[in-house]
XYZ file of C-alpha atoms in Angstrom:
729
model
C -2.529 11.338 -57.121
C -4.512 13.791 -59.205
C -6.773 15.193 -56.487
C -4.728 18.408 -56.476
C -6.503 19.269 -59.715
C -9.873 19.049 -57.995
C -8.857 21.203 -55.075
C -7.283 23.920 -57.183
C -10.179 23.943 -59.649
C -12.585 24.642 -56.828
C -11.144 28.138 -56.709
C -12.245 28.656 -60.288
C -15.848 28.456 -59.134
C -15.458 31.716 -57.201
C -16.783 34.934 -58.758
C -14.507 37.959 -59.066
C -16.440 39.979 -56.518
C -15.366 37.643 -53.776
C -11.736 38.682 -54.018
C -12.410 42.309 -53.160
C -12.241 41.458 -49.461
C -9.745 43.275 -47.284
C -6.491 41.769 -46.110
C -6.853 38.970 -43.485
C -10.629 39.044 -43.908
C -12.249 35.710 -44.564
C -14.695 35.654 -47.465
C -17.297 32.973 -48.102
C -18.463 32.906 -51.717
C -21.309 30.972 -53.260
C -20.608 28.731 -56.226
C -22.410 29.152 -59.566
C -26.044 28.143 -59.854
C -25.075 24.700 -61.188
C -23.752 23.815 -57.742
C -25.303 26.239 -55.278
C -24.254 24.251 -52.193
C -20.492 24.323 -52.897
C -18.572 27.138 -51.190
C -14.945 28.203 -50.982
C -13.636 30.007 -47.893
C -10.559 32.090 -48.778
C -8.108 33.884 -46.521
C -4.995 35.862 -47.555
C -2.817 38.814 -46.571
C -3.853 40.678 -49.721
C -6.690 40.183 -52.193
C -6.952 42.464 -55.189
C -8.072 42.646 -58.815
C -5.985 43.346 -61.950
C -8.594 44.792 -64.281
C -6.420 44.964 -67.434
C -5.730 41.212 -67.112
C -9.265 40.463 -65.911
C -7.734 38.548 -62.989
C -8.188 38.305 -59.249
C -5.104 37.756 -57.088
C -4.691 36.508 -53.507
C -1.210 36.859 -52.007
C 0.559 36.121 -48.766
C -0.340 33.110 -46.584
C -3.165 32.165 -48.900
C -5.467 29.485 -47.526
C -8.561 28.163 -49.271
C -11.003 25.769 -47.576
C -13.261 23.672 -49.809
C -15.465 20.820 -48.515
C -13.064 20.065 -45.639
C -9.962 20.245 -47.831
C -7.338 22.950 -47.476
C -5.141 24.525 -50.153
C -2.249 26.767 -49.071
C 0.033 28.757 -51.350
C 2.052 31.978 -51.531
C -0.098 33.237 -54.402
C -3.299 32.312 -56.244
C -4.413 33.921 -59.509
C -7.825 33.415 -61.071
C -8.035 34.564 -64.716
C -11.694 35.150 -65.533
C -11.003 35.332 -69.267
C -9.291 31.930 -69.544
C -11.248 30.544 -66.590
C -8.084 29.080 -65.093
C -6.683 29.010 -61.561
C -2.968 29.162 -60.874
C -1.407 28.563 -57.455
C 2.315 29.202 -56.991
C 4.875 29.071 -54.226
C 4.906 26.340 -51.592
C 1.592 24.877 -52.683
C 0.233 22.472 -50.043
C -3.060 20.590 -50.296
C -4.397 18.759 -47.213
C -7.134 16.179 -47.836
C -9.882 15.192 -45.391
C -8.014 11.970 -44.509
C -4.886 13.912 -43.550
C -2.854 13.076 -46.651
C -0.780 15.944 -48.044
C 0.219 16.957 -51.568
C 2.848 19.509 -52.503
C 3.854 21.425 -55.630
C 5.852 24.463 -56.678
C 3.104 25.455 -59.084
C -0.407 24.242 -59.946
C -2.648 25.385 -62.794
C -6.045 23.997 -63.789
C -9.248 25.116 -65.488
C -12.543 25.199 -63.621
C -14.143 22.192 -65.354
C -11.189 19.891 -64.480
C -10.595 19.205 -68.178
C -6.847 19.743 -68.002
C -4.107 21.132 -65.821
C -0.545 20.676 -64.615
C 1.666 20.759 -61.538
C 5.385 21.510 -61.359
C 7.581 19.994 -58.640
C 4.761 17.717 -57.500
C 4.922 15.407 -54.447
C 2.337 13.712 -52.242
C 2.053 11.838 -48.960
C -0.665 9.226 -49.352
C -2.963 7.922 -46.567
C -1.044 4.624 -46.377
C 2.172 6.523 -45.585
C 3.624 6.281 -49.099
C 5.338 9.192 -50.839
C 5.389 10.022 -54.548
C 7.514 12.689 -56.193
C 7.484 13.872 -59.827
C 9.117 16.702 -61.744
C 5.754 17.444 -63.351
C 2.219 16.137 -63.376
C -0.249 16.750 -66.197
C -3.978 16.103 -66.335
C -5.464 15.494 -69.769
C -9.034 15.913 -70.969
C -9.593 12.139 -71.231
C -9.009 11.642 -67.500
C -5.443 10.373 -67.912
C -2.808 11.905 -65.639
C 0.831 11.739 -66.621
C 3.788 12.181 -64.242
C 7.338 12.657 -65.456
C 10.504 11.502 -63.655
C 8.663 9.730 -60.879
C 9.917 8.353 -57.534
C 7.578 6.275 -55.340
C 8.251 4.770 -51.898
C 6.322 3.789 -48.781
C 9.308 4.425 -46.515
C 9.234 7.364 -44.141
C 11.460 10.223 -45.264
C 12.765 12.405 -42.442
C 15.140 14.720 -44.264
C 16.426 15.884 -47.616
C 19.422 13.533 -47.441
C 17.399 10.468 -46.418
C 17.819 7.479 -48.725
C 14.743 5.219 -48.474
C 15.186 1.497 -47.958
C 13.501 0.994 -51.290
C 12.003 3.163 -53.979
C 10.459 2.799 -57.413
C 11.945 5.199 -59.940
C 10.397 5.562 -63.398
C 10.819 7.782 -66.419
C 7.077 8.190 -66.728
C 3.941 7.135 -64.862
C 0.350 7.318 -66.080
C -2.759 7.228 -63.882
C -5.921 6.320 -65.746
C -8.786 7.555 -63.573
C -11.314 5.446 -65.446
C -9.466 2.156 -64.923
C -7.769 3.393 -61.699
C -4.491 1.819 -62.798
C -0.997 3.317 -62.534
C 1.434 2.318 -65.288
C 5.181 2.934 -65.205
C 7.642 3.096 -68.081
C 11.324 2.241 -67.602
C 10.813 1.404 -63.930
C 13.772 0.679 -61.662
C 13.407 -0.719 -58.138
C 16.179 0.631 -55.926
C 17.220 -0.836 -52.585
C 19.237 1.522 -50.415
C 19.642 3.764 -53.438
C 21.155 0.939 -55.511
C 19.249 -0.231 -58.640
C 18.225 -3.894 -58.226
C 15.441 -4.614 -60.760
C 14.696 -3.023 -64.100
C 11.240 -3.430 -65.586
C 10.417 -1.817 -68.931
C 6.754 -1.813 -67.908
C 5.062 -2.081 -64.517
C 1.493 -1.401 -63.461
C -0.572 -1.657 -60.295
C -3.907 -0.272 -59.071
C -4.167 3.211 -57.645
C -3.720 2.760 -53.855
C -7.086 4.455 -53.321
C -8.914 2.284 -55.849
C -10.688 -1.027 -55.571
C -8.884 -4.212 -56.589
C -7.861 -4.398 -60.239
C -6.643 -7.037 -62.685
C -2.943 -7.216 -63.437
C 0.295 -9.168 -63.171
C 1.509 -10.060 -59.695
C 5.084 -10.449 -58.535
C 6.665 -13.532 -60.176
C 8.736 -16.219 -58.491
C 11.608 -18.190 -59.892
C 14.760 -20.071 -59.096
C 16.749 -23.234 -59.640
C 15.743 -26.661 -58.349
C 17.208 -30.103 -58.884
C 13.661 -31.368 -59.442
C 12.430 -28.673 -61.812
C 15.654 -27.138 -63.040
C 15.458 -23.424 -63.720
C 11.833 -22.387 -63.285
C 9.727 -19.262 -63.513
C 6.128 -18.723 -62.381
C 4.201 -15.609 -63.360
C 0.849 -14.990 -61.612
C -1.852 -12.866 -63.206
C -4.686 -11.556 -61.035
C -8.054 -11.250 -62.797
C -10.707 -9.259 -60.922
C -13.666 -10.826 -62.694
C -16.271 -8.868 -60.741
C -16.857 -7.313 -57.343
C -17.608 -10.776 -55.949
C -15.106 -13.064 -57.683
C -11.503 -13.211 -58.821
C -9.078 -15.657 -60.410
C -5.293 -15.851 -60.140
C -3.698 -17.601 -63.125
C -0.123 -18.771 -62.463
C 1.612 -20.621 -65.315
C 5.016 -22.082 -64.496
C 7.712 -23.051 -66.997
C 10.798 -25.035 -66.025
C 13.840 -26.541 -67.659
C 13.449 -30.174 -66.562
C 9.703 -30.763 -66.833
C 6.749 -29.612 -68.874
C 4.825 -26.420 -68.005
C 2.319 -26.457 -65.144
C -0.693 -24.168 -64.740
C -1.950 -23.230 -61.257
C -5.284 -21.491 -60.630
C -6.759 -19.846 -57.522
C -10.457 -18.959 -57.741
C -12.576 -17.143 -55.163
C -16.267 -16.334 -55.335
C -18.527 -14.709 -52.750
C -22.262 -15.229 -52.899
C -25.038 -13.589 -50.930
C -25.148 -16.540 -48.532
C -21.483 -17.590 -48.462
C -18.425 -18.182 -50.615
C -16.023 -20.672 -52.177
C -12.255 -20.888 -52.597
C -10.558 -23.274 -55.039
C -6.858 -23.961 -55.662
C -6.021 -26.276 -58.547
C -3.250 -27.092 -60.999
C -2.780 -29.168 -64.134
C 0.143 -30.424 -66.207
C 0.908 -33.098 -68.795
C 4.006 -34.828 -67.512
C 5.616 -38.077 -66.397
C 6.747 -38.784 -62.851
C 10.176 -37.467 -61.810
C 12.478 -37.906 -58.828
C 14.515 -35.508 -56.665
C 17.090 -35.088 -59.437
C 14.496 -34.215 -62.056
C 14.861 -37.574 -63.839
C 11.555 -38.454 -65.474
C 10.135 -41.952 -65.640
C 6.856 -43.518 -66.657
C 4.348 -42.244 -69.183
C 3.368 -38.646 -69.698
C -0.263 -38.038 -68.778
C -2.515 -35.347 -67.396
C -1.820 -34.743 -63.712
C -3.049 -32.191 -61.229
C -4.733 -31.418 -57.939
C -7.790 -29.656 -56.494
C -8.017 -28.218 -52.976
C -11.203 -26.278 -52.300
C -13.821 -25.320 -49.735
C -17.155 -23.542 -49.480
C -19.591 -22.520 -46.762
C -23.151 -21.198 -47.191
C -25.946 -20.115 -44.864
C -29.313 -21.782 -45.332
C -31.008 -19.975 -42.455
C -29.885 -18.273 -39.227
C -29.544 -21.735 -37.638
C -28.463 -23.886 -40.580
C -25.530 -23.860 -42.979
C -23.966 -26.244 -45.461
C -20.552 -26.547 -47.021
C -18.033 -28.699 -48.798
C -14.344 -29.490 -48.848
C -12.463 -30.986 -51.783
C -8.996 -32.565 -51.611
C -7.748 -34.725 -54.447
C -4.635 -35.107 -56.566
C -3.580 -37.394 -59.368
C -0.449 -38.836 -57.703
C 0.663 -39.535 -54.137
C 3.731 -37.271 -54.449
C 2.315 -34.657 -56.838
C 2.187 -31.907 -54.188
C 5.752 -32.624 -53.030
C 7.153 -32.746 -56.550
C 5.821 -29.256 -57.303
C 6.145 -27.931 -53.713
C 2.439 -27.140 -53.452
C 0.999 -25.928 -50.142
C -2.402 -26.655 -48.646
C -2.373 -30.356 -47.768
C -3.576 -30.763 -44.185
C -5.708 -27.619 -43.926
C -9.173 -27.828 -42.398
C -11.799 -27.481 -45.131
C -15.001 -28.425 -43.345
C -16.337 -30.217 -40.279
C -13.475 -32.698 -40.272
C -9.722 -32.336 -40.714
C -7.711 -34.964 -42.520
C -4.732 -36.812 -41.059
C -1.194 -36.125 -42.357
C -0.743 -37.391 -45.919
C -4.416 -38.315 -46.182
C -6.751 -36.241 -48.351
C -10.357 -35.769 -47.275
C -13.284 -34.595 -49.394
C -16.511 -33.817 -47.567
C -20.024 -32.492 -48.020
C -21.731 -31.401 -44.815
C -24.582 -29.519 -43.151
C -24.774 -28.114 -39.605
C -27.732 -26.852 -37.606
C -27.671 -25.366 -34.124
C -30.473 -23.771 -32.133
C -31.209 -22.953 -28.520
C -31.957 -26.580 -27.651
C -30.583 -28.745 -30.451
C -27.504 -29.489 -32.534
C -27.209 -31.566 -35.725
C -24.442 -32.247 -38.218
C -24.360 -34.624 -41.161
C -21.561 -35.266 -43.626
C -20.394 -37.459 -46.481
C -16.653 -38.245 -46.405
C -14.249 -39.676 -48.962
C -10.550 -40.372 -48.340
C -7.486 -40.524 -50.587
C -4.253 -41.932 -49.194
C -0.863 -40.378 -50.013
C 1.203 -42.643 -47.763
C 3.265 -45.529 -49.033
C 1.098 -48.638 -48.775
C -2.220 -46.793 -48.988
C -4.652 -48.256 -51.502
C -7.944 -46.822 -52.682
C -9.660 -50.147 -52.046
C -8.835 -50.167 -48.324
C -9.841 -46.579 -47.512
C -13.526 -46.067 -46.700
C -16.208 -43.819 -48.062
C -18.462 -42.602 -45.243
C -21.980 -41.871 -46.471
C -23.222 -40.484 -44.237
C -21.909 -39.764 -40.750
C -24.574 -38.144 -38.585
C -24.977 -36.769 -35.101
C -28.079 -35.072 -33.710
C -29.012 -34.076 -30.182
C -32.023 -32.469 -28.525
C -31.795 -31.317 -24.922
C -34.133 -29.944 -22.254
C -33.756 -27.909 -19.090
C -35.921 -29.709 -16.512
C -35.529 -27.059 -13.838
C -35.222 -28.653 -10.416
C -34.900 -32.048 -12.077
C -31.702 -31.274 -14.009
C -30.958 -31.594 -17.717
C -31.886 -34.306 -20.198
C -30.963 -35.018 -23.806
C -31.623 -37.568 -26.513
C -29.272 -38.163 -29.400
C -28.891 -40.195 -32.553
C -25.802 -41.049 -34.533
C -24.876 -43.081 -37.583
C -21.803 -43.926 -39.648
C -22.008 -45.852 -42.915
C -18.568 -47.054 -44.091
C -18.022 -48.883 -47.381
C -14.823 -50.145 -48.966
C -14.046 -51.806 -52.267
C -12.009 -54.358 -50.360
C -12.326 -55.143 -46.680
C -14.890 -54.620 -43.967
C -18.052 -52.646 -44.604
C -20.056 -51.466 -41.613
C -23.187 -49.422 -41.070
C -23.739 -48.238 -37.505
C -26.889 -46.635 -36.065
C -26.961 -45.456 -32.462
C -29.757 -43.952 -30.377
C -29.357 -42.844 -26.793
C -30.149 -40.429 -24.023
C -28.556 -38.971 -20.909
C -29.536 -37.081 -17.772
C -27.647 -35.113 -15.130
C -28.400 -32.818 -12.225
C -26.090 -30.452 -10.337
C -26.713 -29.881 -6.634
C -24.883 -27.840 -4.007
C -24.747 -29.676 -0.687
C -24.223 -28.230 2.797
C -20.614 -27.265 3.376
C -20.026 -26.283 -0.254
C -19.820 -29.749 -1.806
C -21.254 -30.226 -5.294
C -23.057 -33.435 -6.151
C -23.857 -34.327 -9.763
C -25.702 -37.588 -10.403
C -25.859 -38.758 -14.030
C -27.058 -41.610 -16.200
C -26.710 -42.523 -19.869
C -28.133 -45.268 -22.036
C -27.446 -46.050 -25.694
C -28.292 -48.749 -28.200
C -25.997 -49.589 -31.147
C -26.736 -51.646 -34.237
C -24.047 -52.679 -36.774
C -24.790 -54.140 -40.190
C -21.678 -55.955 -41.499
C -20.566 -57.935 -44.538
C -20.583 -61.478 -43.199
C -17.815 -62.794 -45.454
C -15.309 -60.481 -43.711
C -16.646 -60.110 -40.174
C -18.139 -63.567 -39.770
C -21.484 -62.131 -38.667
C -24.156 -60.253 -40.650
C -24.974 -57.839 -37.835
C -24.306 -57.005 -34.185
C -26.411 -55.126 -31.668
C -25.721 -54.060 -28.118
C -26.900 -51.832 -25.297
C -24.413 -49.719 -23.340
C -24.863 -47.422 -20.391
C -23.493 -45.966 -17.193
C -24.913 -44.453 -14.032
C -23.043 -42.690 -11.274
C -22.153 -39.374 -9.699
C -19.423 -36.757 -9.390
C -18.601 -35.142 -6.084
C -16.300 -32.149 -5.797
C -15.316 -29.660 -3.137
C -14.303 -26.285 -4.645
C -12.073 -24.247 -2.331
C -11.282 -20.582 -2.974
C -8.932 -18.342 -1.002
C -8.836 -14.733 -2.210
C -5.668 -12.869 -1.295
C -4.009 -9.503 -1.647
C -1.341 -10.929 -3.925
C -2.843 -14.124 -5.323
C -6.211 -15.879 -5.551
C -5.988 -19.649 -5.076
C -8.611 -22.169 -6.193
C -8.401 -25.899 -5.453
C -11.070 -28.423 -6.456
C -10.679 -32.122 -5.592
C -13.140 -34.320 -7.505
C -14.210 -37.952 -7.343
C -16.307 -39.739 -9.963
C -17.836 -43.189 -9.495
C -19.968 -45.040 -12.052
C -21.164 -48.499 -12.937
C -21.948 -49.618 -16.481
C -22.976 -52.622 -18.525
C -20.378 -55.386 -18.791
C -19.046 -57.253 -21.822
C -20.222 -54.593 -24.286
C -17.216 -54.764 -26.665
C -17.828 -57.824 -28.791
C -15.131 -59.157 -31.100
C -17.370 -58.728 -34.150
C -17.831 -54.975 -33.576
C -15.525 -53.112 -35.966
C -13.209 -50.518 -34.406
C -13.079 -47.594 -36.832
C -13.221 -44.417 -34.718
C -11.243 -45.548 -31.643
C -8.060 -47.029 -33.124
C -5.736 -44.287 -31.841
C -7.876 -43.039 -28.955
C -6.092 -42.199 -25.677
C -7.654 -41.498 -22.289
C -6.216 -38.291 -20.800
C -7.041 -35.533 -18.308
C -9.862 -34.260 -20.517
C -11.803 -37.516 -19.987
C -10.786 -38.054 -16.367
C -14.217 -37.524 -14.823
C -16.305 -38.932 -17.682
C -18.246 -42.166 -17.120
C -17.175 -43.477 -20.518
C -13.454 -43.011 -21.012
C -13.821 -43.426 -24.791
C -15.342 -40.369 -26.402
C -16.195 -42.197 -29.623
C -18.652 -45.004 -30.401
C -16.992 -48.288 -31.390
C -15.383 -48.905 -28.004
C -17.292 -48.289 -24.775
C -16.113 -48.385 -21.177
C -18.592 -50.241 -18.996
C -18.228 -52.072 -15.683
C -17.302 -50.226 -12.494
C -14.856 -47.367 -12.393
C -13.674 -44.675 -10.002
C -11.695 -41.579 -10.948
C -10.052 -39.168 -8.524
C -8.176 -35.998 -9.201
C -7.566 -32.412 -8.269
C -7.589 -29.183 -10.231
C -5.748 -26.158 -8.866
C -5.352 -22.609 -10.089
C -3.429 -19.585 -8.832
C -4.121 -16.137 -10.273
C -1.704 -13.400 -9.246
C -2.886 -9.796 -9.101
C 0.077 -8.677 -11.204
C -0.783 -11.007 -14.074
C 0.738 -14.539 -13.958
C -1.595 -17.522 -13.817
C -0.811 -21.139 -12.940
C -3.152 -24.115 -13.336
C -2.847 -27.876 -13.142
C -4.936 -31.028 -13.210
C -3.760 -34.382 -11.876
C -5.693 -37.614 -11.582
C -6.059 -41.321 -12.112
C -8.711 -43.926 -12.867
C -9.408 -47.379 -11.422
C -11.558 -50.068 -13.059
C -13.332 -53.100 -11.610
C -11.953 -55.450 -14.278
C -9.830 -55.519 -17.401
C -11.226 -55.358 -20.920
C -9.086 -57.142 -23.556
C -10.407 -54.789 -26.244
C -8.526 -51.865 -24.674
C -4.865 -51.751 -25.731
C -2.058 -50.215 -23.718
C -1.999 -47.063 -25.829
C -5.595 -46.268 -24.814
C -4.549 -45.930 -21.133
C -7.576 -48.007 -20.108
C -5.983 -51.441 -20.213
C -5.770 -53.294 -16.918
C -7.542 -52.198 -13.763
C -5.844 -48.847 -13.300
C -4.840 -46.093 -15.673
C -1.593 -44.202 -15.729
C -1.494 -40.895 -13.917
C -2.577 -38.115 -16.277
C -1.621 -34.487 -15.741
C -1.748 -31.132 -17.444
C -0.163 -27.882 -16.306
C -0.037 -24.318 -17.621
C 2.087 -21.368 -16.550
C 0.955 -18.152 -18.227
C 3.044 -15.000 -17.846
C 1.331 -13.209 -20.728
C 3.220 -12.550 -23.941
C 6.555 -12.886 -22.160
C 6.191 -16.621 -21.516
C 3.598 -19.381 -21.621
C 4.291 -23.037 -20.850
C 1.766 -25.816 -21.552
C 2.566 -29.392 -20.560
C 0.637 -32.668 -20.707
C 2.045 -35.840 -19.159
C 1.241 -39.489 -18.638
C 3.069 -41.192 -15.780
C 3.214 -44.965 -15.396
C 0.997 -46.296 -12.611
C 3.910 -48.434 -11.433
C 6.917 -46.353 -10.451
C 5.760 -43.080 -12.008
C 7.903 -43.593 -15.083
C 7.292 -41.008 -17.794
C 5.272 -42.650 -20.563
C 4.403 -39.522 -22.536
C 5.070 -35.814 -22.392
C 4.001 -32.984 -24.679
C 5.431 -29.587 -23.783
C 5.055 -26.266 -25.552
C 6.798 -22.997 -24.706
C 5.985 -19.725 -26.428
C 7.396 -16.268 -25.860
C 7.220 -12.791 -27.282
C 9.590 -10.945 -25.001
C 11.583 -7.907 -26.017
C 13.694 -9.010 -28.992
C 12.662 -12.687 -29.058
C 9.558 -14.219 -30.615
C 9.651 -18.018 -30.515
C 7.790 -21.256 -29.955
C 9.321 -24.581 -28.909
C 7.585 -27.955 -28.667
C 8.949 -31.245 -27.337
C 7.299 -34.660 -27.303
C 8.414 -38.053 -26.036
C 6.323 -41.237 -26.209
C 7.526 -44.383 -24.519
C 7.848 -47.509 -26.641
C 5.321 -49.301 -24.430
C 2.437 -47.032 -25.432
C 3.584 -45.744 -28.827
C 1.262 -46.628 -31.747
C 4.421 -46.957 -33.876
C 5.683 -49.826 -31.732
C 8.909 -47.933 -31.007
C 9.936 -44.845 -29.046
C 8.888 -41.570 -30.625
C 10.676 -38.377 -29.674
C 11.049 -35.055 -31.423
C 11.389 -31.323 -31.100
C 10.059 -28.353 -33.046
C 11.575 -24.868 -32.893
C 10.568 -21.722 -34.702
C 11.476 -18.180 -33.861
C 13.108 -14.887 -34.610
C 15.626 -12.945 -32.520
C 15.975 -9.226 -33.141
C 19.696 -8.524 -33.024
C 19.276 -4.798 -33.681
C 16.257 -2.601 -34.314
C 16.236 -3.717 -37.940
C 18.218 -6.954 -38.215
C 16.938 -10.314 -36.968
C 18.125 -13.911 -36.858
C 15.591 -16.518 -38.040
C 15.786 -20.107 -36.841
C 13.654 -23.227 -37.004
C 13.921 -26.988 -36.696
C 11.675 -30.043 -36.812
C 13.801 -32.936 -35.629
C 13.059 -36.634 -35.261
C 15.375 -37.508 -32.374
C 14.823 -41.263 -32.550
C 15.354 -41.346 -36.314
C 18.323 -38.960 -35.992
C 17.190 -36.746 -38.857
C 15.841 -33.282 -39.404
C 12.480 -33.250 -41.123
C 13.130 -29.549 -41.616
C 15.820 -27.111 -40.548
C 16.164 -23.457 -41.388
C 18.162 -20.445 -40.340
C 18.733 -17.042 -41.862
C 18.755 -13.301 -41.426
C 16.047 -10.697 -41.900
C 15.981 -6.943 -42.273
C 12.777 -5.032 -41.561
C 11.816 -1.374 -41.315
C 8.617 0.627 -41.665
C 8.295 -0.038 -45.386
C 9.976 -3.340 -46.230
C 11.200 -6.749 -45.077
C 14.081 -8.741 -46.519
C 14.856 -12.385 -45.700
C 17.737 -14.671 -46.637
C 16.940 -18.187 -45.381
C 18.653 -21.550 -45.781
C 16.412 -24.642 -45.534
C 17.184 -28.341 -45.556
C 15.021 -31.459 -45.245
C 16.369 -34.979 -44.733
C 13.075 -36.783 -45.334
C 12.828 -39.649 -47.825
C 9.520 -40.486 -49.468
C 9.874 -43.150 -52.122
C 11.377 -41.435 -55.212
C 11.881 -38.099 -53.441
C 14.886 -37.740 -51.168
C 16.584 -35.041 -49.076
C 16.465 -31.463 -50.341
C 17.868 -28.077 -49.477
C 17.264 -24.548 -50.618
C 18.382 -20.974 -50.235
C 15.510 -18.537 -50.444
C 15.627 -14.788 -50.780
C 12.348 -13.031 -50.165
C 11.466 -9.414 -49.737
C 8.234 -7.586 -49.233
C 7.713 -3.929 -50.117
C 4.846 -2.173 -48.370
C 2.108 -1.127 -50.846
C 3.853 -2.984 -53.710
C 3.950 -6.668 -52.678
C 6.204 -9.701 -52.224
C 9.022 -10.580 -54.556
C 10.045 -14.155 -55.282
C 12.873 -16.405 -54.234
C 15.791 -18.265 -55.730
C 16.267 -21.815 -54.542
C 18.055 -25.065 -55.258
C 17.566 -28.631 -54.038
């Protein structure tokens, strides 16, 4: 905001002889010897000298060009005695980035020690506008502005009232710290005062990040009572920062939340944690049990070891099963490494990954914490380690070959412990036959060894050999057209594998909820994991079709089914590999671009084509509507829950006018006849702000926490930040 001082002072570097040029003649004048490369190009209607005042004057359409910056004014006076430059009348300064600054009058000395501007205003690069009655630069690098108005809204006329503005009695810009501080600041919305802050500060928009208080949040909750959380952002260094967010509330003891980020030369880390000394409490804020230290840690890190190798970690732990829900903490369920945890299960992991032109390896150590009712630490495993490594070769005319190794070591305090080691190899070759058929023979062979605790499993160890050999045959058909290109590819896969490979003593850890679908249709082994393996004879047949229209829409579908030579009692009905034939599996996509996209996956019963499962997702961003809708329905016969499972998820926003929108959302359990989450509200948005008023309600029950509802008011001001919400449960 003080660059106008620099631009005007540049004129003070010009010697008096330069201003003797004739009217409308451009003069280029060298700077003093201290800066011989700096020049000012000056143009004016009249340039003359007042000898008795020892001054040089430029008048009429004055324009000065200095290092790509332009200063325009009605009149510029350079007093050689005082060594000061004064620009008056419609002063406009245009920076190299296109930002503009205005003033009725500017005066500054040549060494930038001090100066002032009257009737100052500026349009910043981000589109913000700042206006002040006066602006003063002091010798210590501090710039003071009086009667300040700041907004990032576009102003199109003198009578325009911005959506929001920040009005202050005084603002100070410290160029050393690059912080702007306001005194007696008032935030106005539509010209109406909304918030009064005796003191407010934020970094100069052109500066790097700076430490300071962030926008607080607060409200009323039946769990916490009246609460207030005040974040403070600490820019520790160029490579790390810490956000400290203490929260005080009426019903429970204070809680401290911390967010730490650090970037290293080879990677970075991000940690979110909190701590409090409190008892448990329910949805009504009633405390029970003993007070003790409680908290959580969610964190992740990723680092490069070499161009092909990297390592990382993910941390997820909390003191109590419902700690995150009691304090409404976000972050549970995010992916923080190679593996993603299941809902209401925390996963901590340490991992390394290597990938080159002909190999891939990953290794990890996993530890689980259960947040579900009935979970116990003794029954959840620690996996140390889980490993997969593969090396592959291009054999030219003889196809492709690979060898791989895998292991998983699971230990529990109570229950089955198992250590699996697997070594295998596979080969395939793709050939194009006469007539356009493709023929792909393949073979795979793997050996597994399990070490078990005999007192639980009944056997100390189990070993087995598994394998399949077969071929895939397909006939790709393509018909280009003027309007649409059509591609159809029928495929048949046939394979024969070892029989009786799934012994009763082999623990099933990674295939409990596995389901055969269209993605595995033409694989020899329908189970993509290790503990269960599909041997014996099998045949799969299906067709994939795609239509691509010249004007944009695309349609694709896959439909198929699998037949087996015999049943395997280890495959349950949910896996879709029980019996001698699978259900029909299908997937279809209709893509119309942003206007509409429909993705559907189905499983149809092999007897009567009854719908056993459907997952459908519709998304649109068309004109005034942005929305996504998902529907799922799982038949009782194949549901892992042992009952029908049906639900719908909606989330979207409909723009009623150019600035007002209707927000809606719902996550409904149709079978349970309850809304896990429902919300609706209104939003206002323009070029500089967004306001939301949203009602939310959840009907979920989780032990001591019951249904809740809230009304949230949020608004975001461009270049200032987000302001908090008021809520109740």
